């Protein structure tokens, strides 16, 4: 682990580290991040204690590798976030470390701010926002309710991701939010594109729950969001009126994510933003008995994490095969939910046969049949 940490520090790609599941019950977690103080680079470690106190300690950046490794002995789970990818380190009761994830060779240096820098959100706290108020996220003056802060951060992060693909969306974009639920993101998306970007989007949310759909249509009407509407129905049976410019889905459960991705790919959608959830399909299929994978499959928790990563890796690779440029990025802080990844895909080309071959080789090696390949009529045998 120490060599990996030193590599991360030397390349200056570290964004943050979260130490959780502590052995000391007096400690809740430790969060670490690079900061600039008086022109010098440090890593600031913030220890959150069970008595609601927090202790800060700054360690010189290039001297912190040993400190990080020593600190890891006191925790069972460590999440490391970098500009070249994310890693998770699991530590057994006997001290054995298992590293999940891999860093890319291509990277950008992490942006480091002073420790007192305030993040500027697209939707600022304390500014009146009618749609957030109607959805119960803030009061009439725009002050975010404490219990809704995770949702507020999620919405802002989503809008930052939308901003990153804004250039690919035409002024009159047709957008689908499949499995939209209470539609926080649909309302935020319409507000951002219509009010902030001065576009004329048409956004349709689809979900099975009639009462929620009725509620969302009522709120949309009250807010005069004329280009935002909701339909009750099964996404499997739903047929878009035309090719969507963007398809969005948040935490569509298990193979519902595959249905969303397949519909987007088949229709030629330019931009896909999908946050997967509940990877049950792979848990049922992956039954390796030998080798390194066989060892991981012996332990339910590790098998679940393996299946999560494998499912989304295969989804990303298959999207690449269909001509998409794909990133898998952090969408939500892992402290708030472990289902914190989002697949961002932008259509840039035609069928990529190299990626398709890599996909087929992978599913053959793992002896699995993912749902997405079936929906896209890909013969993997």
mmCIF file of C-alpha atoms in Angstrom:
data_model
loop_
_atom_site.group_PDB
_atom_site.id
_atom_site.type_symbol
_atom_site.label_atom_id
_atom_site.label_comp_id
_atom_site.label_asym_id
_atom_site.label_seq_id
_atom_site.Cartn_x
_atom_site.Cartn_y
_atom_site.Cartn_z
ATOM 1 C CA UNK A 1 0.000 0.000 0.000
ATOM 2 C CA UNK A 2 2.832 2.408 0.827
ATOM 3 C CA UNK A 3 4.212 2.348 -2.722
ATOM 4 C CA UNK A 4 0.737 3.162 -4.072
ATOM 5 C CA UNK A 5 0.324 6.065 -1.648
ATOM 6 C CA UNK A 6 3.767 7.446 -2.548
ATOM 7 C CA UNK A 7 2.927 7.180 -6.257
ATOM 8 C CA UNK A 8 -0.313 9.132 -5.671
ATOM 9 C CA UNK A 9 1.519 11.839 -3.721
ATOM 10 C CA UNK A 10 4.389 12.083 -6.215
ATOM 11 C CA UNK A 11 1.967 12.498 -9.113
ATOM 12 C CA UNK A 12 -0.035 15.052 -7.057
ATOM 13 C CA UNK A 13 -3.321 13.437 -7.986
ATOM 14 C CA UNK A 14 -4.815 13.046 -4.493
ATOM 15 C CA UNK A 15 -8.242 14.638 -3.958
ATOM 16 C CA UNK A 16 -9.256 13.133 -0.599
ATOM 17 C CA UNK A 17 -9.072 10.064 1.647
ATOM 18 C CA UNK A 18 -11.838 8.768 3.909
ATOM 19 C CA UNK A 19 -10.828 6.420 6.754
ATOM 20 C CA UNK A 20 -13.917 4.606 8.099
ATOM 21 C CA UNK A 21 -14.894 1.572 10.222
ATOM 22 C CA UNK A 22 -12.392 2.464 12.975
ATOM 23 C CA UNK A 23 -11.114 0.003 15.554
ATOM 24 C CA UNK A 24 -11.267 2.759 18.195
ATOM 25 C CA UNK A 25 -14.931 3.295 19.119
ATOM 26 C CA UNK A 26 -14.165 6.857 20.256
ATOM 27 C CA UNK A 27 -13.513 7.817 16.637
ATOM 28 C CA UNK A 28 -16.152 7.976 13.919
ATOM 29 C CA UNK A 29 -13.949 8.558 10.877
ATOM 30 C CA UNK A 30 -11.023 10.593 9.538
ATOM 31 C CA UNK A 31 -11.202 12.695 6.376
ATOM 32 C CA UNK A 32 -7.987 13.864 4.718
ATOM 33 C CA UNK A 33 -7.403 16.256 1.832
ATOM 34 C CA UNK A 34 -4.562 18.334 0.351
ATOM 35 C CA UNK A 35 -4.578 22.024 1.286
ATOM 36 C CA UNK A 36 -2.425 25.078 0.697
ATOM 37 C CA UNK A 37 -1.398 26.997 3.793
ATOM 38 C CA UNK A 38 0.884 30.029 3.515
ATOM 39 C CA UNK A 39 1.940 28.842 0.089
ATOM 40 C CA UNK A 40 2.976 25.368 1.306
ATOM 41 C CA UNK A 41 1.315 22.051 0.490
ATOM 42 C CA UNK A 42 -0.069 19.915 3.320
ATOM 43 C CA UNK A 43 -2.517 17.116 3.871
ATOM 44 C CA UNK A 44 -5.093 18.057 6.463
ATOM 45 C CA UNK A 45 -6.434 15.188 8.577
ATOM 46 C CA UNK A 46 -9.783 15.869 10.280
ATOM 47 C CA UNK A 47 -10.672 13.369 12.986
ATOM 48 C CA UNK A 48 -14.363 13.160 13.858
ATOM 49 C CA UNK A 49 -14.901 11.840 17.393
ATOM 50 C CA UNK A 50 -17.929 10.243 19.011
ATOM 51 C CA UNK A 51 -18.287 13.187 21.405
ATOM 52 C CA UNK A 52 -19.023 15.438 18.377
ATOM 53 C CA UNK A 53 -15.595 17.079 18.516
ATOM 54 C CA UNK A 54 -13.283 17.352 15.516
ATOM 55 C CA UNK A 55 -9.478 17.524 15.613
ATOM 56 C CA UNK A 56 -7.356 18.883 12.760
ATOM 57 C CA UNK A 57 -3.758 18.031 11.999
ATOM 58 C CA UNK A 58 -1.691 19.183 9.016
ATOM 59 C CA UNK A 59 1.151 16.968 7.748
ATOM 60 C CA UNK A 60 3.600 18.204 5.053
ATOM 61 C CA UNK A 61 2.339 16.741 1.787
ATOM 62 C CA UNK A 62 5.429 14.805 0.707
ATOM 63 C CA UNK A 63 6.075 13.498 4.218
ATOM 64 C CA UNK A 64 2.590 12.084 4.729
ATOM 65 C CA UNK A 65 2.875 8.645 3.052
ATOM 66 C CA UNK A 66 4.152 6.913 6.187
ATOM 67 C CA UNK A 67 1.564 8.710 8.334
ATOM 68 C CA UNK A 68 -1.251 7.559 6.029
ATOM 69 C CA UNK A 69 -0.052 3.948 6.083
ATOM 70 C CA UNK A 70 0.326 3.924 9.863
ATOM 71 C CA UNK A 71 -3.138 5.445 10.218
ATOM 72 C CA UNK A 72 -4.617 2.745 8.001
ATOM 73 C CA UNK A 73 -3.820 0.126 10.649
ATOM 74 C CA UNK A 74 -6.535 1.633 12.868
ATOM 75 C CA UNK A 75 -9.346 1.324 10.304
ATOM 76 C CA UNK A 76 -11.109 -1.419 8.373
ATOM 77 C CA UNK A 77 -12.046 0.602 5.277
ATOM 78 C CA UNK A 78 -10.238 3.349 3.352
ATOM 79 C CA UNK A 79 -11.485 5.166 0.246
ATOM 80 C CA UNK A 80 -8.863 7.055 -1.772
ATOM 81 C CA UNK A 81 -10.059 9.518 -4.423
ATOM 82 C CA UNK A 82 -7.688 10.767 -7.136
ATOM 83 C CA UNK A 83 -7.857 12.374 -10.565
ATOM 84 C CA UNK A 84 -6.616 9.072 -12.025
ATOM 85 C CA UNK A 85 -9.350 6.954 -10.469
ATOM 86 C CA UNK A 86 -10.490 5.765 -7.057
ATOM 87 C CA UNK A 87 -9.224 2.991 -4.793
ATOM 88 C CA UNK A 88 -10.757 1.178 -1.858
ATOM 89 C CA UNK A 89 -8.595 -0.563 0.735
ATOM 90 C CA UNK A 90 -10.196 -3.212 2.956
ATOM 91 C CA UNK A 91 -8.271 -4.345 6.064
ATOM 92 C CA UNK A 92 -9.125 -7.657 7.701
ATOM 93 C CA UNK A 93 -9.053 -8.290 11.453
ATOM 94 C CA UNK A 94 -5.622 -9.864 10.975
ATOM 95 C CA UNK A 95 -4.341 -6.779 9.145
ATOM 96 C CA UNK A 96 -4.436 -8.125 5.595
ATOM 97 C CA UNK A 97 -5.020 -5.346 3.053
ATOM 98 C CA UNK A 98 -7.090 -5.846 -0.109
ATOM 99 C CA UNK A 99 -6.959 -3.036 -2.676
ATOM 100 C CA UNK A 100 -9.935 -2.673 -5.027
ATOM 101 C CA UNK A 101 -9.585 -0.443 -8.086
ATOM 102 C CA UNK A 102 -6.823 0.648 -10.432
ATOM 103 C CA UNK A 103 -5.295 4.026 -11.246
ATOM 104 C CA UNK A 104 -5.047 5.244 -14.829
ATOM 105 C CA UNK A 105 -1.719 6.196 -16.383
ATOM 106 C CA UNK A 106 -3.310 9.349 -17.835
ATOM 107 C CA UNK A 107 -4.152 11.995 -15.260
ATOM 108 C CA UNK A 108 -4.379 15.650 -14.359
ATOM 109 C CA UNK A 109 -2.943 17.102 -11.197
ATOM 110 C CA UNK A 110 -5.521 17.603 -8.462
ATOM 111 C CA UNK A 111 -6.684 21.154 -7.818
ATOM 112 C CA UNK A 112 -5.699 22.192 -4.289
ATOM 113 C CA UNK A 113 -7.263 25.147 -2.492
ATOM 114 C CA UNK A 114 -6.599 26.943 0.726
ATOM 115 C CA UNK A 115 -8.194 25.350 3.777
ATOM 116 C CA UNK A 116 -10.697 28.188 4.122
ATOM 117 C CA UNK A 117 -11.973 28.199 0.536
ATOM 118 C CA UNK A 118 -15.782 28.047 0.248
ATOM 119 C CA UNK A 119 -17.253 25.888 -2.511
ATOM 120 C CA UNK A 120 -19.446 27.851 -4.906
ATOM 121 C CA UNK A 121 -22.504 25.770 -5.751
ATOM 122 C CA UNK A 122 -24.627 26.209 -8.872
ATOM 123 C CA UNK A 123 -27.585 26.286 -6.483
ATOM 124 C CA UNK A 124 -26.253 28.413 -3.588
ATOM 125 C CA UNK A 125 -27.457 27.931 -0.024
ATOM 126 C CA UNK A 126 -29.470 30.849 1.332
ATOM 127 C CA UNK A 127 -30.800 32.047 -2.032
ATOM 128 C CA UNK A 128 -34.581 31.584 -2.593
ATOM 129 C CA UNK A 129 -35.247 28.678 -4.959
ATOM 130 C CA UNK A 130 -38.938 27.883 -5.606
ATOM 131 C CA UNK A 131 -38.478 24.349 -6.918
ATOM 132 C CA UNK A 132 -36.228 23.298 -4.013
ATOM 133 C CA UNK A 133 -38.765 24.816 -1.631
ATOM 134 C CA UNK A 134 -41.670 22.900 -3.222
ATOM 135 C CA UNK A 135 -39.684 19.654 -3.056
ATOM 136 C CA UNK A 136 -38.959 20.168 0.647
ATOM 137 C CA UNK A 137 -35.216 20.787 0.351
ATOM 138 C CA UNK A 138 -35.158 24.399 1.604
ATOM 139 C CA UNK A 139 -37.354 27.011 3.238
ATOM 140 C CA UNK A 140 -38.811 30.049 1.459
ATOM 141 C CA UNK A 141 -35.585 32.016 2.028
ATOM 142 C CA UNK A 142 -33.481 29.302 0.406
ATOM 143 C CA UNK A 143 -31.948 27.952 3.621
ATOM 144 C CA UNK A 144 -31.308 24.221 3.208
ATOM 145 C CA UNK A 145 -32.912 21.964 5.802
ATOM 146 C CA UNK A 146 -30.311 19.945 7.730
ATOM 147 C CA UNK A 147 -31.896 16.593 6.842
ATOM 148 C CA UNK A 148 -31.896 17.524 3.148
ATOM 149 C CA UNK A 149 -28.238 18.578 2.877
ATOM 150 C CA UNK A 150 -27.184 15.248 1.321
ATOM 151 C CA UNK A 151 -29.894 15.680 -1.334
ATOM 152 C CA UNK A 152 -28.826 19.324 -1.849
ATOM 153 C CA UNK A 153 -25.205 18.259 -2.402
ATOM 154 C CA UNK A 154 -26.351 15.502 -4.752
ATOM 155 C CA UNK A 155 -28.375 17.943 -6.862
ATOM 156 C CA UNK A 156 -25.466 20.388 -7.114
ATOM 157 C CA UNK A 157 -23.053 17.631 -8.099
ATOM 158 C CA UNK A 158 -25.495 16.452 -10.750
ATOM 159 C CA UNK A 159 -25.727 19.970 -12.176
ATOM 160 C CA UNK A 160 -21.929 20.186 -12.301
ATOM 161 C CA UNK A 161 -21.926 16.984 -14.365
ATOM 162 C CA UNK A 162 -24.644 18.375 -16.649
ATOM 163 C CA UNK A 163 -22.538 21.489 -17.090
ATOM 164 C CA UNK A 164 -19.652 19.279 -18.255
ATOM 165 C CA UNK A 165 -21.774 17.930 -21.156
ATOM 166 C CA UNK A 166 -23.745 21.120 -21.866
ATOM 167 C CA UNK A 167 -21.862 21.700 -25.138
ATOM 168 C CA UNK A 168 -23.325 18.486 -26.595
ATOM 169 C CA UNK A 169 -26.938 19.536 -26.020
ATOM 170 C CA UNK A 170 -28.895 21.581 -28.606
ATOM 171 C CA UNK A 171 -30.959 24.572 -27.501
ATOM 172 C CA UNK A 172 -34.245 22.639 -27.846
ATOM 173 C CA UNK A 173 -32.978 19.457 -26.191
ATOM 174 C CA UNK A 174 -35.357 16.538 -25.728
ATOM 175 C CA UNK A 175 -34.412 14.761 -22.484
ATOM 176 C CA UNK A 176 -35.732 11.656 -20.720
ATOM 177 C CA UNK A 177 -35.454 10.896 -17.009
ATOM 178 C CA UNK A 178 -36.198 7.178 -16.756
ATOM 179 C CA UNK A 179 -37.214 5.775 -13.341
ATOM 180 C CA UNK A 180 -37.478 9.400 -12.221
ATOM 181 C CA UNK A 181 -39.012 8.832 -8.761
ATOM 182 C CA UNK A 182 -39.715 12.106 -6.950
ATOM 183 C CA UNK A 183 -37.745 13.820 -9.752
ATOM 184 C CA UNK A 184 -35.416 16.109 -7.822
ATOM 185 C CA UNK A 185 -32.975 15.855 -10.729
ATOM 186 C CA UNK A 186 -35.633 16.475 -13.391
ATOM 187 C CA UNK A 187 -36.660 19.741 -11.739
ATOM 188 C CA UNK A 188 -33.019 20.767 -11.194
ATOM 189 C CA UNK A 189 -32.163 19.907 -14.801
ATOM 190 C CA UNK A 190 -35.054 21.940 -16.202
ATOM 191 C CA UNK A 191 -34.247 24.914 -13.946
ATOM 192 C CA UNK A 192 -30.566 24.829 -14.939
ATOM 193 C CA UNK A 193 -31.068 24.519 -18.706
ATOM 194 C CA UNK A 194 -34.078 26.855 -18.928
ATOM 195 C CA UNK A 195 -33.343 29.519 -16.302
ATOM 196 C CA UNK A 196 -29.545 29.511 -16.148
ATOM 197 C CA UNK A 197 -28.547 28.463 -19.685
ATOM 198 C CA UNK A 198 -31.526 30.168 -21.409
ATOM 199 C CA UNK A 199 -32.356 27.042 -23.402
ATOM 200 C CA UNK A 200 -35.757 25.661 -24.377
ATOM 201 C CA UNK A 201 -35.592 22.034 -23.196
ATOM 202 C CA UNK A 202 -38.380 19.469 -23.257
ATOM 203 C CA UNK A 203 -37.945 17.004 -20.379
ATOM 204 C CA UNK A 204 -40.106 13.954 -19.683
ATOM 205 C CA UNK A 205 -39.891 11.872 -16.512
ATOM 206 C CA UNK A 206 -41.212 8.299 -16.491
ATOM 207 C CA UNK A 207 -41.970 6.192 -13.413
ATOM 208 C CA UNK A 208 -44.389 3.459 -12.348
ATOM 209 C CA UNK A 209 -45.835 5.216 -9.295
ATOM 210 C CA UNK A 210 -49.010 7.088 -10.257
ATOM 211 C CA UNK A 211 -49.196 9.172 -7.079
ATOM 212 C CA UNK A 212 -45.652 10.467 -7.494
ATOM 213 C CA UNK A 213 -46.217 11.250 -11.180
ATOM 214 C CA UNK A 214 -49.381 13.202 -10.316
ATOM 215 C CA UNK A 215 -47.499 15.116 -7.625
ATOM 216 C CA UNK A 216 -44.598 15.966 -9.961
ATOM 217 C CA UNK A 217 -46.955 17.203 -12.696
ATOM 218 C CA UNK A 218 -48.749 19.356 -10.136
ATOM 219 C CA UNK A 219 -45.484 20.915 -8.929
ATOM 220 C CA UNK A 220 -44.274 21.455 -12.495
ATOM 221 C CA UNK A 221 -47.533 23.228 -13.351
ATOM 222 C CA UNK A 222 -47.400 25.405 -10.209
ATOM 223 C CA UNK A 223 -43.817 26.428 -11.020
ATOM 224 C CA UNK A 224 -44.737 27.150 -14.658
ATOM 225 C CA UNK A 225 -42.088 24.680 -15.857
ATOM 226 C CA UNK A 226 -43.886 24.356 -19.200
ATOM 227 C CA UNK A 227 -41.267 22.094 -20.768
ATOM 228 C CA UNK A 228 -41.252 19.571 -17.915
ATOM 229 C CA UNK A 229 -43.851 16.788 -17.750
ATOM 230 C CA UNK A 230 -44.185 13.337 -16.222
ATOM 231 C CA UNK A 231 -45.715 10.088 -17.461
ATOM 232 C CA UNK A 232 -46.745 7.022 -15.488
ATOM 233 C CA UNK A 233 -45.540 3.865 -17.158
ATOM 234 C CA UNK A 234 -43.039 1.035 -17.457
ATOM 235 C CA UNK A 235 -39.740 2.148 -19.018
ATOM 236 C CA UNK A 236 -39.523 -1.200 -20.829
ATOM 237 C CA UNK A 237 -42.675 -0.375 -22.780
ATOM 238 C CA UNK A 238 -42.099 3.364 -23.145
ATOM 239 C CA UNK A 239 -41.360 4.606 -26.665
ATOM 240 C CA UNK A 240 -39.847 8.073 -27.051
ATOM 241 C CA UNK A 241 -41.532 10.461 -29.462
ATOM 242 C CA UNK A 242 -38.150 11.158 -31.065
ATOM 243 C CA UNK A 243 -34.465 10.531 -30.469
ATOM 244 C CA UNK A 244 -33.550 11.933 -27.032
ATOM 245 C CA UNK A 245 -30.561 14.250 -26.843
ATOM 246 C CA UNK A 246 -29.914 13.035 -23.305
ATOM 247 C CA UNK A 247 -31.127 10.166 -21.124
ATOM 248 C CA UNK A 248 -30.842 10.405 -17.344
ATOM 249 C CA UNK A 249 -31.452 7.834 -14.618
ATOM 250 C CA UNK A 250 -30.700 7.953 -10.901
ATOM 251 C CA UNK A 251 -30.341 4.676 -9.004
ATOM 252 C CA UNK A 252 -32.406 2.534 -11.359
ATOM 253 C CA UNK A 253 -32.334 -0.789 -9.526
ATOM 254 C CA UNK A 254 -30.320 -3.740 -10.867
ATOM 255 C CA UNK A 255 -31.134 -4.497 -14.534
ATOM 256 C CA UNK A 256 -33.409 -1.443 -14.791
ATOM 257 C CA UNK A 257 -30.134 0.427 -15.375
ATOM 258 C CA UNK A 258 -29.423 -1.924 -18.299
ATOM 259 C CA UNK A 259 -32.868 -1.202 -19.747
ATOM 260 C CA UNK A 260 -32.146 2.535 -19.525
ATOM 261 C CA UNK A 261 -28.738 2.176 -21.183
ATOM 262 C CA UNK A 262 -30.076 -0.104 -23.915
ATOM 263 C CA UNK A 263 -32.910 2.279 -24.775
ATOM 264 C CA UNK A 264 -30.475 5.184 -24.936
ATOM 265 C CA UNK A 265 -27.993 3.323 -27.150
ATOM 266 C CA UNK A 266 -30.641 1.928 -29.518
ATOM 267 C CA UNK A 267 -32.208 5.355 -30.009
ATOM 268 C CA UNK A 268 -28.834 6.975 -30.736
ATOM 269 C CA UNK A 269 -28.897 9.246 -27.669
ATOM 270 C CA UNK A 270 -25.960 11.652 -27.632
ATOM 271 C CA UNK A 271 -25.493 11.958 -23.839
ATOM 272 C CA UNK A 272 -26.184 9.379 -21.105
ATOM 273 C CA UNK A 273 -25.984 10.082 -17.362
ATOM 274 C CA UNK A 274 -26.814 6.980 -15.332
ATOM 275 C CA UNK A 275 -26.221 6.199 -11.655
ATOM 276 C CA UNK A 276 -26.507 2.396 -11.170
ATOM 277 C CA UNK A 277 -27.850 0.642 -8.080
ATOM 278 C CA UNK A 278 -28.299 -2.862 -6.632
ATOM 279 C CA UNK A 279 -26.152 -5.167 -8.780
ATOM 280 C CA UNK A 280 -28.085 -8.345 -7.979
ATOM 281 C CA UNK A 281 -27.779 -9.927 -11.423
ATOM 282 C CA UNK A 282 -24.012 -10.392 -11.211
ATOM 283 C CA UNK A 283 -24.203 -11.799 -7.662
ATOM 284 C CA UNK A 284 -26.349 -14.627 -9.026
ATOM 285 C CA UNK A 285 -24.137 -15.302 -12.052
ATOM 286 C CA UNK A 286 -20.591 -15.004 -10.740
ATOM 287 C CA UNK A 287 -19.665 -18.333 -9.159
ATOM 288 C CA UNK A 288 -15.933 -18.691 -9.635
ATOM 289 C CA UNK A 289 -14.499 -21.478 -7.496
ATOM 290 C CA UNK A 290 -10.776 -21.261 -8.259
ATOM 291 C CA UNK A 291 -8.023 -18.674 -8.592
ATOM 292 C CA UNK A 292 -8.020 -15.137 -7.191
ATOM 293 C CA UNK A 293 -11.663 -14.574 -8.096
ATOM 294 C CA UNK A 294 -12.610 -17.757 -6.327
ATOM 295 C CA UNK A 295 -11.055 -16.390 -3.140
ATOM 296 C CA UNK A 296 -13.020 -13.147 -3.406
ATOM 297 C CA UNK A 297 -16.239 -15.001 -4.107
ATOM 298 C CA UNK A 298 -15.866 -16.871 -0.799
ATOM 299 C CA UNK A 299 -16.649 -13.703 1.153
ATOM 300 C CA UNK A 300 -20.054 -12.150 0.616
ATOM 301 C CA UNK A 301 -19.023 -8.520 1.187
ATOM 302 C CA UNK A 302 -16.023 -8.746 -1.127
ATOM 303 C CA UNK A 303 -18.034 -10.604 -3.740
ATOM 304 C CA UNK A 304 -20.659 -7.837 -3.657
ATOM 305 C CA UNK A 305 -18.018 -5.148 -4.209
ATOM 306 C CA UNK A 306 -16.460 -7.205 -6.983
ATOM 307 C CA UNK A 307 -19.849 -7.628 -8.662
ATOM 308 C CA UNK A 308 -20.572 -3.901 -8.377
ATOM 309 C CA UNK A 309 -17.279 -2.987 -10.024
ATOM 310 C CA UNK A 310 -17.473 -5.736 -12.631
ATOM 311 C CA UNK A 311 -21.040 -4.891 -13.674
ATOM 312 C CA UNK A 312 -20.325 -1.206 -14.200
ATOM 313 C CA UNK A 313 -16.967 -1.884 -15.873
ATOM 314 C CA UNK A 314 -18.705 -4.126 -18.411
ATOM 315 C CA UNK A 315 -21.459 -1.559 -18.936
ATOM 316 C CA UNK A 316 -18.847 1.125 -19.590
ATOM 317 C CA UNK A 317 -16.906 -1.099 -21.987
ATOM 318 C CA UNK A 318 -20.047 -2.010 -23.940
ATOM 319 C CA UNK A 319 -20.952 1.673 -24.248
ATOM 320 C CA UNK A 320 -17.438 2.264 -25.609
ATOM 321 C CA UNK A 321 -18.079 -0.515 -28.112
ATOM 322 C CA UNK A 322 -21.105 1.428 -29.369
ATOM 323 C CA UNK A 323 -19.058 4.567 -29.959
ATOM 324 C CA UNK A 324 -19.386 6.405 -26.635
ATOM 325 C CA UNK A 325 -16.645 8.189 -24.719
ATOM 326 C CA UNK A 326 -17.233 6.945 -21.179
ATOM 327 C CA UNK A 327 -16.252 8.081 -17.693
ATOM 328 C CA UNK A 328 -17.291 6.517 -14.391
ATOM 329 C CA UNK A 329 -17.200 9.293 -11.820
ATOM 330 C CA UNK A 330 -18.082 9.926 -8.187
ATOM 331 C CA UNK A 331 -21.595 11.312 -7.933
ATOM 332 C CA UNK A 332 -22.281 11.272 -4.191
ATOM 333 C CA UNK A 333 -19.986 11.236 -1.158
ATOM 334 C CA UNK A 334 -19.429 7.570 -0.143
ATOM 335 C CA UNK A 335 -20.159 8.575 3.453
ATOM 336 C CA UNK A 336 -23.759 9.244 2.378
ATOM 337 C CA UNK A 337 -24.307 6.166 0.218
ATOM 338 C CA UNK A 338 -22.050 3.420 -1.190
ATOM 339 C CA UNK A 339 -24.020 3.683 -4.459
ATOM 340 C CA UNK A 340 -22.059 6.776 -5.385
ATOM 341 C CA UNK A 341 -20.967 6.265 -8.996
ATOM 342 C CA UNK A 342 -22.341 7.748 -12.195
ATOM 343 C CA UNK A 343 -21.709 6.610 -15.766
ATOM 344 C CA UNK A 344 -21.217 9.598 -18.078
ATOM 345 C CA UNK A 345 -21.235 8.675 -21.759
ATOM 346 C CA UNK A 346 -21.088 10.920 -24.834
ATOM 347 C CA UNK A 347 -21.602 9.539 -28.350
ATOM 348 C CA UNK A 348 -18.499 10.382 -30.383
ATOM 349 C CA UNK A 349 -18.154 7.654 -33.010
ATOM 350 C CA UNK A 350 -19.326 4.409 -34.572
ATOM 351 C CA UNK A 351 -18.978 0.802 -33.434
ATOM 352 C CA UNK A 352 -15.612 0.223 -31.750
ATOM 353 C CA UNK A 353 -14.704 -3.365 -32.614
ATOM 354 C CA UNK A 354 -11.662 -3.381 -30.342
ATOM 355 C CA UNK A 355 -13.785 -2.493 -27.314
ATOM 356 C CA UNK A 356 -16.404 -5.047 -28.383
ATOM 357 C CA UNK A 357 -13.760 -7.786 -28.540
ATOM 358 C CA UNK A 358 -12.473 -6.790 -25.098
ATOM 359 C CA UNK A 359 -16.007 -7.004 -23.761
ATOM 360 C CA UNK A 360 -16.638 -10.449 -25.227
ATOM 361 C CA UNK A 361 -13.319 -11.759 -23.914
ATOM 362 C CA UNK A 362 -14.143 -10.468 -20.430
ATOM 363 C CA UNK A 363 -17.603 -12.051 -20.175
ATOM 364 C CA UNK A 364 -16.178 -15.314 -21.489
ATOM 365 C CA UNK A 365 -13.434 -15.266 -18.868
ATOM 366 C CA UNK A 366 -15.897 -14.549 -16.058
ATOM 367 C CA UNK A 367 -18.455 -17.028 -17.482
ATOM 368 C CA UNK A 368 -21.347 -14.584 -17.235
ATOM 369 C CA UNK A 369 -24.151 -13.241 -19.458
ATOM 370 C CA UNK A 370 -24.899 -9.592 -18.584
ATOM 371 C CA UNK A 371 -28.375 -8.259 -19.281
ATOM 372 C CA UNK A 372 -27.164 -5.245 -21.265
ATOM 373 C CA UNK A 373 -25.575 -7.443 -23.948
ATOM 374 C CA UNK A 374 -28.836 -9.356 -24.283
ATOM 375 C CA UNK A 375 -30.842 -6.132 -24.648
ATOM 376 C CA UNK A 376 -28.426 -4.870 -27.305
ATOM 377 C CA UNK A 377 -28.485 -8.213 -29.167
ATOM 378 C CA UNK A 378 -24.777 -8.874 -28.604
ATOM 379 C CA UNK A 379 -23.812 -12.535 -28.986
ATOM 380 C CA UNK A 380 -21.077 -13.139 -26.424
ATOM 381 C CA UNK A 381 -20.666 -16.864 -27.119
#
